[in-house]
PDB file of C-alpha atoms in Angstrom:
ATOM      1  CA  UNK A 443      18.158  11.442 -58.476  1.00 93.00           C
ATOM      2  CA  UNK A 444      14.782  11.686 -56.306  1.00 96.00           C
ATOM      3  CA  UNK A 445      14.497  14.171 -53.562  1.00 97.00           C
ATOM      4  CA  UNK A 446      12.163  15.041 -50.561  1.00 98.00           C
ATOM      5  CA  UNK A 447      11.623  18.415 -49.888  1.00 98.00           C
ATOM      6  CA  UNK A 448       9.685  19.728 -46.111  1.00 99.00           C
ATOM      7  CA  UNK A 449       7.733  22.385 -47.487  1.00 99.00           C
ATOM      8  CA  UNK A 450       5.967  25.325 -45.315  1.00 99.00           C
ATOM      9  CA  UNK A 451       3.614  27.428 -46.670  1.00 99.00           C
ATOM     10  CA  UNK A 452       0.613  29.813 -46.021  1.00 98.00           C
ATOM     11  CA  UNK A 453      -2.294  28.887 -47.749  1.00 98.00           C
ATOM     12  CA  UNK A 454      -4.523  32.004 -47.421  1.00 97.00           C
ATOM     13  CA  UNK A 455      -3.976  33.149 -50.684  1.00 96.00           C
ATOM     14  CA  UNK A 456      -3.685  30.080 -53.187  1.00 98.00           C
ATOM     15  CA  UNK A 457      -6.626  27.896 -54.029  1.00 97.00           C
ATOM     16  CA  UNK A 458      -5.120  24.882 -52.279  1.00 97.00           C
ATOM     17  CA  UNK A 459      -1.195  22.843 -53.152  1.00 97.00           C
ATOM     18  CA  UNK A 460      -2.357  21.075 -56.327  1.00 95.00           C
ATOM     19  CA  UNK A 461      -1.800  22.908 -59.580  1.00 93.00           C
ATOM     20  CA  UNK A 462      -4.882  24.164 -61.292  1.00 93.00           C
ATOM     21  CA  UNK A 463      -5.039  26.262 -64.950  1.00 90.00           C
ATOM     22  CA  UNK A 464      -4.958  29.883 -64.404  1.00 90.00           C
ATOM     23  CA  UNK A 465      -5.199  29.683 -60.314  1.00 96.00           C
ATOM     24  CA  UNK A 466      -2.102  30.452 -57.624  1.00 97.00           C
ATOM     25  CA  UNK A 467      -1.447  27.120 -56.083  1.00 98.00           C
ATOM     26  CA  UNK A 468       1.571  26.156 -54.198  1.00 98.00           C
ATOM     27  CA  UNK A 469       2.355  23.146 -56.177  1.00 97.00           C
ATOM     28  CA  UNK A 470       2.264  25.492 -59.503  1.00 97.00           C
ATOM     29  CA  UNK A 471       4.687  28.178 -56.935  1.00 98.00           C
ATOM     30  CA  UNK A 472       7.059  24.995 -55.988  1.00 98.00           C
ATOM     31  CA  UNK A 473       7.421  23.872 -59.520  1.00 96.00           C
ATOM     32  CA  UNK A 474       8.145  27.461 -61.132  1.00 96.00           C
ATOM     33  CA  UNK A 475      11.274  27.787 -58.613  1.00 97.00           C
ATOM     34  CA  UNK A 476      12.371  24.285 -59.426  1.00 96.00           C
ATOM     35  CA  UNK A 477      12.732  24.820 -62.938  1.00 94.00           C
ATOM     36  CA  UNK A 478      14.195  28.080 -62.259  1.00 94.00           C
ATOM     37  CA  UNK A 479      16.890  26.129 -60.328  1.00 94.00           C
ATOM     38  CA  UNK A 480      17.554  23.912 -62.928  1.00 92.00           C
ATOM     39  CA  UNK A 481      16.732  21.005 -61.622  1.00 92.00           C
ATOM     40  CA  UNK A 482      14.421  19.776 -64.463  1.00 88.00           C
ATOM     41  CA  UNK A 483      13.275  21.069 -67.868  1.00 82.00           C
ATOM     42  CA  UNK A 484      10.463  18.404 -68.674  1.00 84.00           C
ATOM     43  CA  UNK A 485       7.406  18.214 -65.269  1.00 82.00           C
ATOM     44  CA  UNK A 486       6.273  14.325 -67.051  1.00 78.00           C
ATOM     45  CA  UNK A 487      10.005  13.085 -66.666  1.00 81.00           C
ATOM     46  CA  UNK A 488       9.837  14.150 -62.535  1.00 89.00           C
ATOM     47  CA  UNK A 489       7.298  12.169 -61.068  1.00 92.00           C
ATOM     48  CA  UNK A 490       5.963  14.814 -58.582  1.00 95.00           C
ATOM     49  CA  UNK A 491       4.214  13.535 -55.536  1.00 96.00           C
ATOM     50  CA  UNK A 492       2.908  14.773 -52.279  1.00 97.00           C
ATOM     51  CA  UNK A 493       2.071  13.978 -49.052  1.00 97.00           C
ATOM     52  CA  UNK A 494      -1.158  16.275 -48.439  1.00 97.00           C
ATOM     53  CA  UNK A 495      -3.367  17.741 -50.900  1.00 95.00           C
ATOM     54  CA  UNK A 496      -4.695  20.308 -48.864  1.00 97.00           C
ATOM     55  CA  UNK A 497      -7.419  23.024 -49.529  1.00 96.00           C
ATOM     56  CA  UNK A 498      -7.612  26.475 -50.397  1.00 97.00           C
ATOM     57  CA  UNK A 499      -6.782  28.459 -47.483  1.00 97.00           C
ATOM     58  CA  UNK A 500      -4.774  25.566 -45.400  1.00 98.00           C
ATOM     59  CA  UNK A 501      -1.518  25.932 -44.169  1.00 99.00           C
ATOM     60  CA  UNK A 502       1.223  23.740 -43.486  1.00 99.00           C
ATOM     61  CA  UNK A 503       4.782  23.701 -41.511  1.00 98.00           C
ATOM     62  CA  UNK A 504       5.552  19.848 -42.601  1.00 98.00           C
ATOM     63  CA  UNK A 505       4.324  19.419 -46.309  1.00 99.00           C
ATOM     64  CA  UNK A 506       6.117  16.556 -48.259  1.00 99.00           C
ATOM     65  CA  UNK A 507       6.541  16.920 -51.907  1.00 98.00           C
ATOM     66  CA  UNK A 508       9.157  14.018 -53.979  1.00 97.00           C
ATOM     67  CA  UNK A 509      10.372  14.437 -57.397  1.00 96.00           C
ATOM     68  CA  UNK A 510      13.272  13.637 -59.480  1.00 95.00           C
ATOM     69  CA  UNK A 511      15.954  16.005 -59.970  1.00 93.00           C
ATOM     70  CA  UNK A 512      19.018  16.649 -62.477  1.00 90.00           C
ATOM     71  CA  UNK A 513      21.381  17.680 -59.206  1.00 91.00           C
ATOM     72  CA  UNK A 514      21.406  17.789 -56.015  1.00 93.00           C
ATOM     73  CA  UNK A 515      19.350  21.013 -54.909  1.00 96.00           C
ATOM     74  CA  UNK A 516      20.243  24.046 -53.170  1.00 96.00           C
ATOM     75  CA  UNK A 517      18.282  25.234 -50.388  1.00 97.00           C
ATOM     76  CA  UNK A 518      18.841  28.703 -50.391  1.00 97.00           C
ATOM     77  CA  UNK A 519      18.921  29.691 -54.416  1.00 97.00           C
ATOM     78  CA  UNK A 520      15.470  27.206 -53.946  1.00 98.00           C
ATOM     79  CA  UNK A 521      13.941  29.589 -51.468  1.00 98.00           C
ATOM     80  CA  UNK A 522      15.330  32.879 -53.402  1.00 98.00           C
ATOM     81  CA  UNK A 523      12.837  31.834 -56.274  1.00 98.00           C
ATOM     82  CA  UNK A 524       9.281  31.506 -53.974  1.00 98.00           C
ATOM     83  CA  UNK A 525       7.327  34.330 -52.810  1.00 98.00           C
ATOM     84  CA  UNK A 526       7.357  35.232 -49.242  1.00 97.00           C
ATOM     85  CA  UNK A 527       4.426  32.886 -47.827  1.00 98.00           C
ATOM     86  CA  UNK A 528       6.624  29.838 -49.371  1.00 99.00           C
ATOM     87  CA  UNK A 529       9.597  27.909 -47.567  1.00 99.00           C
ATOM     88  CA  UNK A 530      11.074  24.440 -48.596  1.00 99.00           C
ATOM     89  CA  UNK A 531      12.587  24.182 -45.037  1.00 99.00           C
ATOM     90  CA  UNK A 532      14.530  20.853 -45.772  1.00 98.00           C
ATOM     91  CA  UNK A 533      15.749  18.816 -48.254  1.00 98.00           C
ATOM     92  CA  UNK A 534      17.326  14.887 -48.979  1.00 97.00           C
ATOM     93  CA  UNK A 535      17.815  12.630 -50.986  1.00 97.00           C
ATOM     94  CA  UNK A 536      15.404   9.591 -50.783  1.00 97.00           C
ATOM     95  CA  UNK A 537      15.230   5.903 -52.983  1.00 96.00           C
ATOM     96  CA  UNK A 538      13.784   6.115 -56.107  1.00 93.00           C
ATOM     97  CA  UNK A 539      10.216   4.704 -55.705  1.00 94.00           C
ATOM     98  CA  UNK A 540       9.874   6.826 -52.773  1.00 97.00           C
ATOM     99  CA  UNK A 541       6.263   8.335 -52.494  1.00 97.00           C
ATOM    100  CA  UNK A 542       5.740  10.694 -49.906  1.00 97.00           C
ATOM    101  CA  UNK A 543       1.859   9.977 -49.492  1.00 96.00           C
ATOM    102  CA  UNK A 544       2.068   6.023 -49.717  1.00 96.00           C
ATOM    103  CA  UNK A 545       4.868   5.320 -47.495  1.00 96.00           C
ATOM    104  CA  UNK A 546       3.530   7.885 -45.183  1.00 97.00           C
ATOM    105  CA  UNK A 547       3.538   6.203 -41.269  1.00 97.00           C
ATOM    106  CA  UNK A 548       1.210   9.213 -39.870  1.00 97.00           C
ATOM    107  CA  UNK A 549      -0.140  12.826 -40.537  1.00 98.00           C
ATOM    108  CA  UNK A 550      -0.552  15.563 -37.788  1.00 99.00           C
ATOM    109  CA  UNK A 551      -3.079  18.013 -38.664  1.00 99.00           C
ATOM    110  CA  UNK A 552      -3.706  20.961 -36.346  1.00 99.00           C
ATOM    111  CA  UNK A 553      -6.117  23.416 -35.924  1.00 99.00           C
ATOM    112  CA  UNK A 554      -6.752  27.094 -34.312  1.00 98.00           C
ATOM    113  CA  UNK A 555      -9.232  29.299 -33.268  1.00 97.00           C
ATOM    114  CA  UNK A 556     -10.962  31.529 -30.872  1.00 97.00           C
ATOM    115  CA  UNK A 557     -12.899  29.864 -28.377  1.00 96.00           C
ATOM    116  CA  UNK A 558     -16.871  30.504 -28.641  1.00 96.00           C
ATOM    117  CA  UNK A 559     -18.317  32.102 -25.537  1.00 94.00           C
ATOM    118  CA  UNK A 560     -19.021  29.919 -22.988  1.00 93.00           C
ATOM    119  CA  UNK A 561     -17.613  27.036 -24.418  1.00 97.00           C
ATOM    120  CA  UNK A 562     -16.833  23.626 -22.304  1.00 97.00           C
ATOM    121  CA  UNK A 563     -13.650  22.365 -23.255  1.00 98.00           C
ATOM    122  CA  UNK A 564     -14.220  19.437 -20.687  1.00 97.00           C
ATOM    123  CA  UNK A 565     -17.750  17.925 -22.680  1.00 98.00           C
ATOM    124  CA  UNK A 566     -15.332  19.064 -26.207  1.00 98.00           C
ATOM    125  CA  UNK A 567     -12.480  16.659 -24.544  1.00 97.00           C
ATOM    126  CA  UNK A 568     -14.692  13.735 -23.600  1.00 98.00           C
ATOM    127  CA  UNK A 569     -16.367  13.868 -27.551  1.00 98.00           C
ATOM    128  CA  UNK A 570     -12.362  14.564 -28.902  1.00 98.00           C
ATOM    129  CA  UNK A 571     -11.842  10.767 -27.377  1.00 98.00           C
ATOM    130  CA  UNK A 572     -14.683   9.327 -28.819  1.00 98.00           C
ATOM    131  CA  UNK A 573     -13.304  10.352 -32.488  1.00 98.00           C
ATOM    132  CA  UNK A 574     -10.264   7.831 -31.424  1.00 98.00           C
ATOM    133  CA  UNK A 575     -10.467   4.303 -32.982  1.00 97.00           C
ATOM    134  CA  UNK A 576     -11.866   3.261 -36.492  1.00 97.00           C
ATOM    135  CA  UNK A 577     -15.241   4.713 -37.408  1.00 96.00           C
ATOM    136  CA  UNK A 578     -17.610   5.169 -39.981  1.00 94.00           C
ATOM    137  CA  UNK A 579     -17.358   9.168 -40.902  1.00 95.00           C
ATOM    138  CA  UNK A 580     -19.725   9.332 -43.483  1.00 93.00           C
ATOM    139  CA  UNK A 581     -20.885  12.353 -41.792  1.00 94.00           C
ATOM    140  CA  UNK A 582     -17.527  14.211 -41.109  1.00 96.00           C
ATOM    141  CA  UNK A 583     -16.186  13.897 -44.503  1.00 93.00           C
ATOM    142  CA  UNK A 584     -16.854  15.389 -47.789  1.00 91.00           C
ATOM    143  CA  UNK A 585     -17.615  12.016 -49.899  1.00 84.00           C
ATOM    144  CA  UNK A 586     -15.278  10.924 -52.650  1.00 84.00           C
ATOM    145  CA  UNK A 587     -17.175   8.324 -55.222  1.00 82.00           C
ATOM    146  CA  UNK A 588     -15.464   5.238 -55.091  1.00 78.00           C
ATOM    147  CA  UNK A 589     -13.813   5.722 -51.463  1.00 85.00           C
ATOM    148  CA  UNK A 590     -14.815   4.004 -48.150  1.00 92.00           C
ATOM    149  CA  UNK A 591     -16.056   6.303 -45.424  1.00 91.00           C
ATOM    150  CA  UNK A 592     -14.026   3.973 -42.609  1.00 94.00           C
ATOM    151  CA  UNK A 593     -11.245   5.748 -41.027  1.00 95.00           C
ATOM    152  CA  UNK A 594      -8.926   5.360 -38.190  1.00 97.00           C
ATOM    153  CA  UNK A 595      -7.738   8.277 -35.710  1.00 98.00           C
ATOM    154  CA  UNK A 596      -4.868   7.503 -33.823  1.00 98.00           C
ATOM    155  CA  UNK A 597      -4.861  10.262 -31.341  1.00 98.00           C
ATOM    156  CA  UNK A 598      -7.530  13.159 -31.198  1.00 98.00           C
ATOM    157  CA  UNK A 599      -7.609  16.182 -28.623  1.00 98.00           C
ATOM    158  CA  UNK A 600      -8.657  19.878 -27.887  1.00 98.00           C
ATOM    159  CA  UNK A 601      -6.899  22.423 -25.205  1.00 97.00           C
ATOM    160  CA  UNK A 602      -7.131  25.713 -24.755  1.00 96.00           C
ATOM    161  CA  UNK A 603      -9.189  28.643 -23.062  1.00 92.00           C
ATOM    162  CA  UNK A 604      -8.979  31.771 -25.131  1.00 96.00           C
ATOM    163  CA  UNK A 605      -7.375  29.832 -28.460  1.00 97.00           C
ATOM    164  CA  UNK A 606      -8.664  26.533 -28.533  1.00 98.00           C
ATOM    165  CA  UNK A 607      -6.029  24.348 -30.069  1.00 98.00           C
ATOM    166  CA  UNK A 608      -7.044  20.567 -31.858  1.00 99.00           C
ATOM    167  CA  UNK A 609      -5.380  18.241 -33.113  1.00 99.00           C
ATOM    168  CA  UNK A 610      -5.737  15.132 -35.092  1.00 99.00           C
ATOM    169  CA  UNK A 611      -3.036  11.981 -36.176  1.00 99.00           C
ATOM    170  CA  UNK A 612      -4.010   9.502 -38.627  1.00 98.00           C
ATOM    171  CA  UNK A 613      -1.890   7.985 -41.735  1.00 97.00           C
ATOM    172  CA  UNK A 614      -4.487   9.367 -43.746  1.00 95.00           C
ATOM    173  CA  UNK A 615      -7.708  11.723 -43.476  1.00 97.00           C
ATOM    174  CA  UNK A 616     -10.774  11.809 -45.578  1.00 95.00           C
ATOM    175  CA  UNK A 617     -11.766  15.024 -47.759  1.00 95.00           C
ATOM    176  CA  UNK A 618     -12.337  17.579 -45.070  1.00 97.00           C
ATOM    177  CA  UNK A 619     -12.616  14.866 -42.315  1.00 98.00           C
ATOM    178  CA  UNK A 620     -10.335  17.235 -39.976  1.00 98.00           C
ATOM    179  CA  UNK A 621     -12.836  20.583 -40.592  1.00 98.00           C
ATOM    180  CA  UNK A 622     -15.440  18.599 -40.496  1.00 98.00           C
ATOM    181  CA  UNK A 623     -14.430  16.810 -36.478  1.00 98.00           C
ATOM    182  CA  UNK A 624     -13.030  20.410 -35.748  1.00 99.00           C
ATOM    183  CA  UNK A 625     -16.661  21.817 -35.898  1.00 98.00           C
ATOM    184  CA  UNK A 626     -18.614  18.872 -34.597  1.00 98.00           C
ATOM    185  CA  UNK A 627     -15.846  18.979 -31.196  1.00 98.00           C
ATOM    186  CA  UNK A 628     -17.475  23.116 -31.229  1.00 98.00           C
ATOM    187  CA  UNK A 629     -20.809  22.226 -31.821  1.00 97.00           C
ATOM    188  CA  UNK A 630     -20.776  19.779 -28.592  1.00 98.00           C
ATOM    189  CA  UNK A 631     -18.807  22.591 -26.885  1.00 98.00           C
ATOM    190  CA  UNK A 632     -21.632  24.625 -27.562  1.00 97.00           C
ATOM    191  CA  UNK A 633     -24.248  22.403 -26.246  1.00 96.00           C
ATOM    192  CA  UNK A 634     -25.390  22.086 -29.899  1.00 96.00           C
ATOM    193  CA  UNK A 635     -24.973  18.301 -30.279  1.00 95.00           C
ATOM    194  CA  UNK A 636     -24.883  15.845 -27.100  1.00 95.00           C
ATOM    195  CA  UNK A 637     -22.153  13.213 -27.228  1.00 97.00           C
ATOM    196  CA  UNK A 638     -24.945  10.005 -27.907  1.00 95.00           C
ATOM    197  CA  UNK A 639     -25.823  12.040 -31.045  1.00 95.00           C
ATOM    198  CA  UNK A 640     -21.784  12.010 -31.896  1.00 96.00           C
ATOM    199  CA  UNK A 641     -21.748   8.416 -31.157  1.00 95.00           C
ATOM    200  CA  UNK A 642     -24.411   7.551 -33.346  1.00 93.00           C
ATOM    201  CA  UNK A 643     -23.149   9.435 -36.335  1.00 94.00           C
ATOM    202  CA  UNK A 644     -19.317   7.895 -36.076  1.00 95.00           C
ATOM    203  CA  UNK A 645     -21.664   4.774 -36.655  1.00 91.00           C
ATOM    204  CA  UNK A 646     -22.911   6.122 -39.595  1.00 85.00           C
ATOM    205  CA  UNK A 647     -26.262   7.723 -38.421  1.00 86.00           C
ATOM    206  CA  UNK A 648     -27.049  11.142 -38.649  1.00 83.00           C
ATOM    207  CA  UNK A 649     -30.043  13.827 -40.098  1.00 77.00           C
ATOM    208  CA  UNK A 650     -27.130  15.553 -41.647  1.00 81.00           C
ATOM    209  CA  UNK A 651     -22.975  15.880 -42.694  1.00 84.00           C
ATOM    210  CA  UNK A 652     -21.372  18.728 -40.402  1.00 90.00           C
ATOM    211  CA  UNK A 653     -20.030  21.570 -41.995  1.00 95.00           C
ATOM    212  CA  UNK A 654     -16.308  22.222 -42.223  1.00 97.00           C
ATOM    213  CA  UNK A 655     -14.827  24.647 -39.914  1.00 97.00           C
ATOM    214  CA  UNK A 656     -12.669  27.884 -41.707  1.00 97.00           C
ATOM    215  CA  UNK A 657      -9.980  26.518 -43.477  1.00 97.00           C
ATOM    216  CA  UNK A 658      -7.377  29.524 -42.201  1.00 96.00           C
ATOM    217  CA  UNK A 659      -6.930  27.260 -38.840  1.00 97.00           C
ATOM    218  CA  UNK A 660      -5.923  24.768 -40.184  1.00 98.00           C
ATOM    219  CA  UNK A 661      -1.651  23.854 -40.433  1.00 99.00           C
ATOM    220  CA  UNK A 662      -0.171  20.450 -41.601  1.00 99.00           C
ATOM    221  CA  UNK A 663       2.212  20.194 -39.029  1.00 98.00           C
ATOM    222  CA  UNK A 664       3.817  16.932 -40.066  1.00 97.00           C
ATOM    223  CA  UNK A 665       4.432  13.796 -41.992  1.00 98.00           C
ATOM    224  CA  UNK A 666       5.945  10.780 -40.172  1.00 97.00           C
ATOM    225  CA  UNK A 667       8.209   8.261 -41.887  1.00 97.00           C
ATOM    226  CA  UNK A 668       9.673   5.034 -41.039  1.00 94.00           C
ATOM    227  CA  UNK A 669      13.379   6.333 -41.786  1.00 91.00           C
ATOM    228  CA  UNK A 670      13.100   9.749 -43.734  1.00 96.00           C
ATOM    229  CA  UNK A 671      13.776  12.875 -41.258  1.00 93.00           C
ATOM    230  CA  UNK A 672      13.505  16.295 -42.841  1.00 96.00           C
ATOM    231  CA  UNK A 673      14.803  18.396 -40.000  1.00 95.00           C
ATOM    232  CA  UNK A 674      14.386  22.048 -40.837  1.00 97.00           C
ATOM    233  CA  UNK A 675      17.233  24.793 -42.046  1.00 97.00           C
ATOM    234  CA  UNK A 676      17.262  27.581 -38.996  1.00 97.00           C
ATOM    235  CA  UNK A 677      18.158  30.114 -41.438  1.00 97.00           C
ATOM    236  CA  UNK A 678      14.812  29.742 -43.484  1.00 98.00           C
ATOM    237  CA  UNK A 679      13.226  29.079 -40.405  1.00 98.00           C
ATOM    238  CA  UNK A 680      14.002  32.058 -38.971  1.00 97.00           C
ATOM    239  CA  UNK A 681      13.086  33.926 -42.165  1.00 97.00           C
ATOM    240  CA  UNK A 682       9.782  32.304 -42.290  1.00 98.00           C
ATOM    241  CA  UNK A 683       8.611  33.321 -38.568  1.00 98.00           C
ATOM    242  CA  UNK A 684       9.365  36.773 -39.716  1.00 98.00           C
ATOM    243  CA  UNK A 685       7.018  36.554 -42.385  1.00 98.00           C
ATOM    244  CA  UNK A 686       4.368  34.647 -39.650  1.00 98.00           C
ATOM    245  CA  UNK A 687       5.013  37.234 -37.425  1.00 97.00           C
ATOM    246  CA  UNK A 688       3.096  40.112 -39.393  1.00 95.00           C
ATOM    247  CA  UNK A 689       0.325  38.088 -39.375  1.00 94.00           C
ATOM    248  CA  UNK A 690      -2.776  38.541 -36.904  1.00 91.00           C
ATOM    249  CA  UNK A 691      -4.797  34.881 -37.072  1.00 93.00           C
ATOM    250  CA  UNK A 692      -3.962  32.716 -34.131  1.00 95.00           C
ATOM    251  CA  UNK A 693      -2.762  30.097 -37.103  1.00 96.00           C
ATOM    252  CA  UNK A 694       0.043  31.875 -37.641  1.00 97.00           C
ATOM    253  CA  UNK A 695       1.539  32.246 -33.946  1.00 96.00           C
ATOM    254  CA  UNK A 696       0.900  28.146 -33.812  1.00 97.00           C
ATOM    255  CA  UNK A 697       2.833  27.533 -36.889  1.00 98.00           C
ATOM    256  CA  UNK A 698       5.710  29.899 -35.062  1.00 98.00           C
ATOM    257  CA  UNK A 699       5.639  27.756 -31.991  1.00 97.00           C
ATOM    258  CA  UNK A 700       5.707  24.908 -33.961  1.00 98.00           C
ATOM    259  CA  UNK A 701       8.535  25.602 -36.242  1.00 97.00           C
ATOM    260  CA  UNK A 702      10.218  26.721 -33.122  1.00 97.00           C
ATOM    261  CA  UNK A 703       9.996  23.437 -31.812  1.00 95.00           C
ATOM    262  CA  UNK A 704      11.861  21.938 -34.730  1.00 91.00           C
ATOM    263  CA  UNK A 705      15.331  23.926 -33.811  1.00 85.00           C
TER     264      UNK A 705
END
């Protein structure tokens, strides 16, 4: 049997989802209560597969992870084996080729912070719409050899006055491509780049790559299927904003509001 679990988690102290040798990692977390469950004994038999491989430090509400299973799992003896900052939220069965990352229709990544002084969230709005549309982001990614540097953002956006709030859809993001449009939409805010010199370098012209932006604003808030719905538990839910809610980052009171949402 193959299942899909929705899997919320905060990142600030694991060195990104994907399991590493001798580093915390949510994937590594996920895995330990799994076999602790019982559902399987052997990790090359389960074909494990995600949606996101986010970064150290990022968070998420809507992860995706798919593997194959000895019995049907159960949510809450799940949950009883992960630390704290760790929720599988929702579980179901799904076909058995499903892969969470492939068959994914569109990612929502968002993204929280203070707002700089004196920022203009009007000039940051008019360069959030020029990310919209295919592009060359050569210089809002962190290159991958062998990948093309074309990309295609569905829907793009800031709000905000004290917390600025951004977010970014896509059915799929290059290496830091959301950190990296989070700080140029700041740096325009500032008055440190003009939008010409943003149009210029979604063409694939620029002195230099922008950095990425902190990764502790950033939340995968959700992966959209064609058929698969993952609605969240309200009992781990529940236990999960309590966890969020001894937590000072503005990150944390958006994941709140958006697992909130969900109920």
């Amino acid at each position: 049997m193959r299942y899909a679990f929705r899997v919320a988690y905060d990142g600030s102290r694991y060195f990104g989802f994907v399991k590493q040798p001798s580093r915390p990692t949510i994937e590594a977390e996920l895995l330990k209560a799994f076999k602790r469950c019982g559902l399987y004994r052997e990790l090359k038999k389960v074909r494990v597969r995600t949606a996101s491989r986010t970064d150290r430090g990022v968070s998420a509400v809507g992860q995706v992870v798919a593997l194959n299973v000895f019995e049907e799992p159960n949510l809450s003896l799940i949950n009883a084996c992960l630390p704290d900052d760790i929720a599988v939220l929702a579980v179901a069965e799904v076909e058995s080729e499903f892969d969470p990352r492939r068959q994914a229709q569109n990612k929502h990544y968002r993204y929280v912070c203070e707002a700089p002084l004196n920022f203009d969230l009007s000039l940051a709005h008019r360069a959030a719409k020029l990310l919209n549309g295919i592009h060359n982001f050569k210089y809002l990614c962190k290159h991958e050899q062998g990948r093309s540097t074309l990309g295609n953002i569905k829907y793009a956006s800031v709000r905000g006055r004290e917390i600025l709030v951004f977010d970014f859809i896509a059915r799929a993001f290059l290496w830091q491509q959301v950190r990296r449009m989070v700080n140029v939409l700041l740096a325009v805010g500032k008055g440190k780049l003009n939008l010409d010199e943003l149009k210029k370098m979604l063409e694939g012209e620029a002195k230099q790559a922008m950095r990425p932006a902190p990764a502790e604003g950033l939340i995968l808030v959700g992966i959209r299927y064609p058929s698969l719905v993952l609605k969240p538990d309200a009992r781990t839910v529940s236990k999960f904003i309590k966890y969020l809610r001894e937590r000072a980052h503005p990150s944390y009171k958006a994941m709140e509001r958006i697992l909130l949402s969900t109920q």
